[in-house]
Amino acid sequence: MSSTRDTEKYSVPGLERGLRILSEFSRHTPTLTAPELAKRLDVPRTTVFRLLITLENLGFVERAKNGRDFQLGTAVLKLGFEYLASLSLTELSRPILERLRDELGFSANLVIRDGRDIVYIQKVASSSLFTSSVHIGTRLPAHATVLGRVLLCNHSFHELQDLYPEERLQPYGPHTPPTVKDLYQRLLTDKAHGYVLEEGFFESNISTIAAPVFNEEGNVAAALGLTIPQMHIPPADKDHLINKVRFAARELSSCLNHNIEAVAT
C-alpha cells in the first residue's frame, strides 16, 4: 500500500492547483476573477493567472463578457456529459423512462446522489406546454426534494447525522424538514411505503412520485421519478400512477441484477 509520502512524491502540484481552480466555480459563484481565486486558494496571483490562461487555452475556462471574470468553459461540460453517458444507468434507464412517459404523458427522470445533492443523470420530457427548470446535470438538495428522500430512505439516523451535522437544515420552502430528526421520521414512512408521493413539496405547482432503484448489492443506486405539472393529483389517478412508477423502478433494478423479491412491495 502506498504511503502518504509516496503519494506526495508522485503528485503534480500544477495539476492539483488547476483542478482546485475548477472546483471553486459553482452555481453560487459562476464567475471569479484571478485575484479572487488567488485569495481563495492562497496561491500567488501570477501563478493563478498562468493556470487560468492554460485552462482557457484548453477550453476548461473562458472569459466573461467583461473580460475580467472567468467562468467554466465547454470542455468541463463535455467531461460532465461524458461521465454521465458512461454510467450504465443512463443507457439502461432511457427506454424505461420513455415508456413511462409515453404511457402516462408526464416527464420521467432518474437521479443519483452526490453527497448532499441529487444529480439528474437522465430525463425524458413530455410533450406538454409545461417546461421544467431541471435538465441533465442539474443538482438539487437531497433533504428538500422527493427524489432526494428516496435516495436517503435507507440511511440510519447516525448516517444522516454524519451527512447533516448542523442543528437546522437549510429550508427551501415550507415543506422542508427543519431538522435531521424530522427528516429521519419522514424517511421511515417513505421506506415503509416503498415510494414517495408529494404534491407541491419542492415547487408548489408540481407533484412528484418517486421510487428507489436498487443495485445488485441491494443498495439504493438511483431514484426514478415522475413529474406531474399539477398542484394536486386526482385521487382516482394516484394508485395507477404509483404502480406504474414502482414497476418502472423494479424493472430498472432488475437490469442492475437486483433480486426483485428482496424489494418490499
mmCIF file of C-alpha atoms in Angstrom:
data_model
loop_
_atom_site.group_PDB
_atom_site.id
_atom_site.type_symbol
_atom_site.label_atom_id
_atom_site.label_comp_id
_atom_site.label_asym_id
_atom_site.label_seq_id
_atom_site.Cartn_x
_atom_site.Cartn_y
_atom_site.Cartn_z
ATOM 1 C CA MET A 1 0.000 0.000 0.000
ATOM 2 C CA SER A 2 1.397 3.417 -0.935
ATOM 3 C CA SER A 3 2.262 5.694 1.946
ATOM 4 C CA THR A 4 1.274 9.354 2.185
ATOM 5 C CA ARG A 5 4.888 10.243 1.404
ATOM 6 C CA ASP A 6 4.787 8.188 -1.799
ATOM 7 C CA THR A 7 1.528 9.860 -2.799
ATOM 8 C CA GLU A 8 3.001 13.316 -2.259
ATOM 9 C CA LYS A 9 6.127 12.305 -4.169
ATOM 10 C CA TYR A 10 4.179 11.492 -7.321
ATOM 11 C CA SER A 11 1.561 14.260 -7.137
ATOM 12 C CA VAL A 12 1.763 17.139 -9.628
ATOM 13 C CA PRO A 13 1.282 20.496 -7.851
ATOM 14 C CA GLY A 14 0.403 22.382 -11.027
ATOM 15 C CA LEU A 15 -2.306 19.897 -11.982
ATOM 16 C CA GLU A 16 -3.649 19.906 -8.434
ATOM 17 C CA ARG A 17 -3.888 23.697 -8.445
ATOM 18 C CA GLY A 18 -5.599 23.701 -11.815
ATOM 19 C CA LEU A 19 -8.223 21.226 -10.632
ATOM 20 C CA ARG A 20 -8.714 23.222 -7.435
ATOM 21 C CA ILE A 21 -9.376 26.307 -9.567
ATOM 22 C CA LEU A 22 -12.101 24.463 -11.485
ATOM 23 C CA SER A 23 -13.619 23.259 -8.214
ATOM 24 C CA GLU A 24 -14.057 26.833 -6.966
ATOM 25 C CA PHE A 25 -16.704 27.557 -9.601
ATOM 26 C CA SER A 26 -20.261 26.625 -8.653
ATOM 27 C CA ARG A 27 -23.850 27.673 -9.206
ATOM 28 C CA HIS A 28 -23.340 30.153 -6.353
ATOM 29 C CA THR A 29 -20.091 31.535 -7.789
ATOM 30 C CA PRO A 30 -20.345 31.067 -11.578
ATOM 31 C CA THR A 31 -17.691 33.728 -12.261
ATOM 32 C CA LEU A 32 -14.462 34.529 -10.433
ATOM 33 C CA THR A 33 -11.504 36.831 -11.041
ATOM 34 C CA ALA A 34 -7.854 35.830 -10.824
ATOM 35 C CA PRO A 35 -7.362 37.847 -7.585
ATOM 36 C CA GLU A 36 -10.398 36.161 -6.020
ATOM 37 C CA LEU A 37 -9.078 32.721 -6.918
ATOM 38 C CA ALA A 38 -5.619 33.588 -5.608
ATOM 39 C CA LYS A 39 -7.156 34.601 -2.285
ATOM 40 C CA ARG A 40 -9.367 31.510 -2.084
ATOM 41 C CA LEU A 41 -6.509 29.105 -2.849
ATOM 42 C CA ASP A 42 -3.753 31.079 -1.098
ATOM 43 C CA VAL A 43 -1.675 30.980 -4.273
ATOM 44 C CA PRO A 44 0.260 33.888 -5.873
ATOM 45 C CA ARG A 45 -1.754 35.852 -8.424
ATOM 46 C CA THR A 46 0.822 35.314 -11.163
ATOM 47 C CA THR A 47 0.592 31.546 -10.679
ATOM 48 C CA VAL A 48 -3.196 31.630 -10.771
ATOM 49 C CA PHE A 49 -3.179 33.784 -13.893
ATOM 50 C CA ARG A 50 -0.823 31.395 -15.708
ATOM 51 C CA LEU A 51 -3.025 28.445 -14.729
ATOM 52 C CA LEU A 52 -6.134 30.283 -15.933
ATOM 53 C CA ILE A 53 -4.520 31.014 -19.295
ATOM 54 C CA THR A 54 -3.615 27.319 -19.642
ATOM 55 C CA LEU A 55 -7.132 26.245 -18.728
ATOM 56 C CA GLU A 56 -8.549 28.835 -21.106
ATOM 57 C CA ASN A 57 -6.431 27.527 -23.977
ATOM 58 C CA LEU A 58 -7.791 24.031 -23.305
ATOM 59 C CA GLY A 59 -11.387 25.245 -23.099
ATOM 60 C CA PHE A 60 -11.919 24.471 -19.419
ATOM 61 C CA VAL A 61 -12.474 28.138 -18.527
ATOM 62 C CA GLU A 62 -13.433 31.153 -20.586
ATOM 63 C CA ARG A 63 -13.613 34.878 -20.001
ATOM 64 C CA ALA A 64 -16.909 36.512 -19.198
ATOM 65 C CA LYS A 65 -18.124 39.407 -21.322
ATOM 66 C CA ASN A 66 -16.390 41.983 -19.130
ATOM 67 C CA GLY A 67 -13.017 40.374 -19.959
ATOM 68 C CA ARG A 68 -12.012 40.332 -16.292
ATOM 69 C CA ASP A 69 -14.039 37.481 -14.823
ATOM 70 C CA PHE A 70 -13.573 33.806 -15.653
ATOM 71 C CA GLN A 71 -16.228 31.106 -15.893
ATOM 72 C CA LEU A 72 -16.267 27.395 -16.667
ATOM 73 C CA GLY A 73 -15.843 26.532 -20.346
ATOM 74 C CA THR A 74 -17.450 23.963 -22.591
ATOM 75 C CA ALA A 75 -14.676 21.409 -22.037
ATOM 76 C CA VAL A 76 -15.875 20.961 -18.445
ATOM 77 C CA LEU A 77 -19.428 20.443 -19.676
ATOM 78 C CA LYS A 78 -18.205 17.847 -22.161
ATOM 79 C CA LEU A 79 -16.390 15.953 -19.412
ATOM 80 C CA GLY A 80 -19.532 16.005 -17.289
ATOM 81 C CA PHE A 81 -21.713 14.618 -20.047
ATOM 82 C CA GLU A 82 -19.110 12.006 -20.965
ATOM 83 C CA TYR A 83 -19.110 10.850 -17.332
ATOM 84 C CA LEU A 84 -22.901 10.688 -17.196
ATOM 85 C CA ALA A 85 -23.019 8.845 -20.515
ATOM 86 C CA SER A 86 -20.534 6.286 -19.189
ATOM 87 C CA LEU A 87 -22.893 5.268 -16.415
ATOM 88 C CA SER A 88 -24.784 2.119 -17.362
ATOM 89 C CA LEU A 89 -27.791 3.551 -15.554
ATOM 90 C CA THR A 90 -28.229 6.274 -18.150
ATOM 91 C CA GLU A 91 -28.315 3.794 -21.007
ATOM 92 C CA LEU A 92 -30.460 1.223 -19.235
ATOM 93 C CA SER A 93 -32.978 3.721 -17.949
ATOM 94 C CA ARG A 94 -33.689 5.572 -21.177
ATOM 95 C CA PRO A 95 -36.157 3.106 -22.757
ATOM 96 C CA ILE A 96 -37.854 2.519 -19.400
ATOM 97 C CA LEU A 97 -38.321 6.242 -18.805
ATOM 98 C CA GLU A 98 -39.523 6.772 -22.369
ATOM 99 C CA ARG A 99 -42.136 4.047 -21.989
ATOM 100 C CA LEU A 100 -43.287 5.526 -18.685
ATOM 101 C CA ARG A 101 -43.543 8.948 -20.305
ATOM 102 C CA ASP A 102 -45.448 7.608 -23.300
ATOM 103 C CA GLU A 103 -47.911 5.641 -21.168
ATOM 104 C CA LEU A 104 -48.682 8.409 -18.689
ATOM 105 C CA GLY A 105 -47.930 11.625 -20.597
ATOM 106 C CA PHE A 106 -45.637 13.074 -17.919
ATOM 107 C CA SER A 107 -41.897 13.714 -17.805
ATOM 108 C CA ALA A 108 -39.806 10.990 -16.168
ATOM 109 C CA ASN A 109 -36.404 11.404 -14.517
ATOM 110 C CA LEU A 110 -33.563 9.446 -12.978
ATOM 111 C CA VAL A 111 -31.270 10.898 -10.317
ATOM 112 C CA ILE A 112 -28.320 9.746 -8.236
ATOM 113 C CA ARG A 113 -26.911 11.199 -5.025
ATOM 114 C CA ASP A 114 -23.629 13.068 -4.787
ATOM 115 C CA GLY A 115 -23.055 13.927 -1.148
ATOM 116 C CA ARG A 116 -25.884 16.176 -0.035
ATOM 117 C CA ASP A 117 -27.154 16.803 -3.579
ATOM 118 C CA ILE A 118 -29.160 14.862 -6.106
ATOM 119 C CA VAL A 119 -27.916 14.942 -9.707
ATOM 120 C CA TYR A 120 -30.174 14.383 -12.707
ATOM 121 C CA ILE A 121 -28.494 11.827 -14.978
ATOM 122 C CA GLN A 122 -31.409 11.063 -17.298
ATOM 123 C CA LYS A 123 -34.608 12.844 -18.296
ATOM 124 C CA VAL A 124 -37.311 12.307 -20.882
ATOM 125 C CA ALA A 125 -39.667 15.242 -21.296
ATOM 126 C CA SER A 126 -43.356 15.111 -22.089
ATOM 127 C CA SER A 127 -44.897 16.969 -24.998
ATOM 128 C CA SER A 128 -46.928 19.231 -22.711
ATOM 129 C CA LEU A 129 -46.501 23.008 -22.643
ATOM 130 C CA PHE A 130 -45.046 22.739 -19.142
ATOM 131 C CA THR A 131 -41.313 23.492 -19.174
ATOM 132 C CA SER A 132 -39.265 22.131 -16.310
ATOM 133 C CA SER A 133 -36.283 24.048 -14.990
ATOM 134 C CA VAL A 134 -34.297 20.840 -14.468
ATOM 135 C CA HIS A 135 -32.094 19.166 -17.050
ATOM 136 C CA ILE A 136 -29.393 16.519 -17.118
ATOM 137 C CA GLY A 137 -26.688 17.622 -14.695
ATOM 138 C CA THR A 138 -28.999 19.745 -12.525
ATOM 139 C CA ARG A 139 -28.192 19.488 -8.811
ATOM 140 C CA LEU A 140 -30.773 19.972 -6.051
ATOM 141 C CA PRO A 141 -30.635 19.499 -2.256
ATOM 142 C CA ALA A 142 -31.371 15.902 -1.281
ATOM 143 C CA HIS A 143 -33.065 16.666 2.035
ATOM 144 C CA ALA A 144 -35.558 19.077 0.448
ATOM 145 C CA THR A 145 -36.672 17.038 -2.578
ATOM 146 C CA VAL A 146 -38.852 13.986 -3.130
ATOM 147 C CA LEU A 147 -36.197 12.233 -5.211
ATOM 148 C CA GLY A 148 -33.628 13.022 -2.540
ATOM 149 C CA ARG A 149 -35.765 11.394 0.137
ATOM 150 C CA VAL A 150 -35.880 8.236 -1.964
ATOM 151 C CA LEU A 151 -32.086 8.220 -2.147
ATOM 152 C CA LEU A 152 -31.787 8.750 1.614
ATOM 153 C CA CYS A 153 -34.506 6.335 2.717
ATOM 154 C CA ASN A 154 -32.114 3.526 3.707
ATOM 155 C CA HIS A 155 -29.876 5.761 5.816
ATOM 156 C CA SER A 156 -29.745 5.206 9.554
ATOM 157 C CA PHE A 157 -30.226 8.131 11.910
ATOM 158 C CA HIS A 158 -26.483 8.220 12.655
ATOM 159 C CA GLU A 159 -25.635 8.214 8.950
ATOM 160 C CA LEU A 160 -27.968 11.164 8.454
ATOM 161 C CA GLN A 161 -26.357 12.997 11.360
ATOM 162 C CA ASP A 162 -22.941 12.495 9.760
ATOM 163 C CA LEU A 163 -24.291 13.850 6.462
ATOM 164 C CA TYR A 164 -26.124 16.758 8.122
ATOM 165 C CA PRO A 165 -24.268 17.724 11.309
ATOM 166 C CA GLU A 166 -25.926 21.153 11.529
ATOM 167 C CA GLU A 167 -28.686 21.806 14.066
ATOM 168 C CA ARG A 168 -31.147 23.141 11.482
ATOM 169 C CA LEU A 169 -31.452 22.033 7.866
ATOM 170 C CA GLN A 170 -31.438 24.716 5.192
ATOM 171 C CA PRO A 171 -35.035 25.475 4.203
ATOM 172 C CA TYR A 172 -36.044 25.534 0.532
ATOM 173 C CA GLY A 173 -39.742 26.013 1.133
ATOM 174 C CA PRO A 174 -42.438 25.490 3.754
ATOM 175 C CA HIS A 175 -42.284 21.693 3.469
ATOM 176 C CA THR A 176 -38.520 21.222 4.019
ATOM 177 C CA PRO A 177 -37.860 19.120 7.131
ATOM 178 C CA PRO A 178 -36.409 21.537 9.721
ATOM 179 C CA THR A 179 -34.098 19.047 11.458
ATOM 180 C CA VAL A 180 -32.382 15.717 10.841
ATOM 181 C CA LYS A 181 -34.798 14.107 13.281
ATOM 182 C CA ASP A 182 -37.775 15.353 11.265
ATOM 183 C CA LEU A 183 -36.138 14.171 8.036
ATOM 184 C CA TYR A 184 -35.485 10.735 9.521
ATOM 185 C CA GLN A 185 -39.130 10.340 10.569
ATOM 186 C CA ARG A 186 -40.248 11.083 7.023
ATOM 187 C CA LEU A 187 -37.709 8.650 5.621
ATOM 188 C CA LEU A 188 -39.043 5.865 7.853
ATOM 189 C CA THR A 189 -42.503 6.405 6.373
ATOM 190 C CA ASP A 190 -41.091 6.613 2.850
ATOM 191 C CA LYS A 191 -39.200 3.353 3.281
ATOM 192 C CA ALA A 192 -42.287 1.589 4.660
ATOM 193 C CA HIS A 193 -44.327 2.694 1.640
ATOM 194 C CA GLY A 194 -41.642 1.809 -0.899
ATOM 195 C CA TYR A 195 -42.227 5.085 -2.745
ATOM 196 C CA VAL A 196 -42.742 8.809 -2.143
ATOM 197 C CA LEU A 197 -45.674 10.879 -3.385
ATOM 198 C CA GLU A 198 -45.737 14.591 -2.637
ATOM 199 C CA GLU A 199 -47.868 17.398 -4.016
ATOM 200 C CA GLY A 200 -46.226 20.821 -4.098
ATOM 201 C CA PHE A 201 -43.296 19.676 -1.939
ATOM 202 C CA PHE A 202 -40.321 21.414 -3.565
ATOM 203 C CA GLU A 203 -42.248 23.537 -6.079
ATOM 204 C CA SER A 204 -45.829 24.500 -5.268
ATOM 205 C CA ASN A 205 -47.234 23.739 -8.716
ATOM 206 C CA ILE A 206 -45.570 20.352 -9.209
ATOM 207 C CA SER A 207 -46.385 16.909 -7.839
ATOM 208 C CA THR A 208 -43.824 14.106 -7.828
ATOM 209 C CA ILE A 209 -43.972 10.341 -7.466
ATOM 210 C CA ALA A 210 -40.658 8.540 -6.999
ATOM 211 C CA ALA A 211 -39.387 5.055 -6.185
ATOM 212 C CA PRO A 212 -35.959 3.583 -5.426
ATOM 213 C CA VAL A 213 -33.792 1.728 -7.919
ATOM 214 C CA PHE A 214 -31.668 -0.975 -6.278
ATOM 215 C CA ASN A 215 -28.346 -2.388 -7.429
ATOM 216 C CA GLU A 216 -27.073 -5.956 -7.183
ATOM 217 C CA GLU A 217 -25.925 -5.409 -3.581
ATOM 218 C CA GLY A 218 -29.372 -4.221 -2.529
ATOM 219 C CA ASN A 219 -28.332 -0.592 -2.119
ATOM 220 C CA VAL A 220 -30.349 2.329 -3.462
ATOM 221 C CA ALA A 221 -28.476 3.213 -6.646
ATOM 222 C CA ALA A 222 -30.863 5.833 -8.017
ATOM 223 C CA ALA A 223 -34.314 7.332 -7.726
ATOM 224 C CA LEU A 224 -36.798 7.151 -10.571
ATOM 225 C CA GLY A 225 -39.432 9.856 -10.628
ATOM 226 C CA LEU A 226 -42.484 11.123 -12.467
ATOM 227 C CA THR A 227 -43.037 14.883 -12.676
ATOM 228 C CA ILE A 228 -46.688 15.934 -12.786
ATOM 229 C CA PRO A 229 -47.303 19.634 -13.541
ATOM 230 C CA GLN A 230 -50.256 19.899 -11.177
ATOM 231 C CA MET A 231 -50.645 21.160 -7.634
ATOM 232 C CA HIS A 232 -52.791 18.114 -6.819
ATOM 233 C CA ILE A 233 -53.133 14.657 -8.345
ATOM 234 C CA PRO A 234 -56.735 13.467 -8.777
ATOM 235 C CA PRO A 235 -57.307 10.816 -6.064
ATOM 236 C CA ALA A 236 -58.655 8.357 -8.637
ATOM 237 C CA ASP A 237 -55.322 8.506 -10.528
ATOM 238 C CA LYS A 238 -52.897 8.104 -7.634
ATOM 239 C CA ASP A 239 -52.765 4.320 -7.304
ATOM 240 C CA HIS A 240 -52.379 3.863 -11.066
ATOM 241 C CA LEU A 241 -49.510 6.363 -11.253
ATOM 242 C CA ILE A 242 -47.787 4.955 -8.170
ATOM 243 C CA ASN A 243 -47.941 1.409 -9.516
ATOM 244 C CA LYS A 244 -46.505 2.491 -12.873
ATOM 245 C CA VAL A 245 -43.576 4.302 -11.244
ATOM 246 C CA ARG A 246 -42.822 1.419 -8.889
ATOM 247 C CA PHE A 247 -42.975 -1.084 -11.737
ATOM 248 C CA ALA A 248 -40.527 1.010 -13.798
ATOM 249 C CA ALA A 249 -38.160 1.246 -10.813
ATOM 250 C CA ARG A 250 -38.323 -2.516 -10.295
ATOM 251 C CA GLU A 251 -37.661 -3.072 -13.985
ATOM 252 C CA LEU A 252 -34.543 -0.917 -13.871
ATOM 253 C CA SER A 253 -33.457 -2.631 -10.641
ATOM 254 C CA SER A 254 -33.752 -5.952 -12.441
ATOM 255 C CA CYS A 255 -31.488 -4.603 -15.192
ATOM 256 C CA LEU A 256 -28.912 -3.960 -12.459
ATOM 257 C CA ASN A 257 -29.156 -7.615 -11.355
ATOM 258 C CA HIS A 258 -31.095 -6.800 -8.208
ATOM 259 C CA ASN A 259 -33.174 -9.569 -6.703
ATOM 260 C CA ILE A 260 -36.698 -8.186 -7.078
ATOM 261 C CA GLU A 261 -38.022 -10.460 -4.338
ATOM 262 C CA ALA A 262 -35.885 -8.525 -1.864
ATOM 263 C CA VAL A 263 -37.793 -5.306 -2.534
ATOM 264 C CA ALA A 264 -40.705 -4.775 -0.175
ATOM 265 C CA THR A 265 -43.976 -4.493 -2.033
#
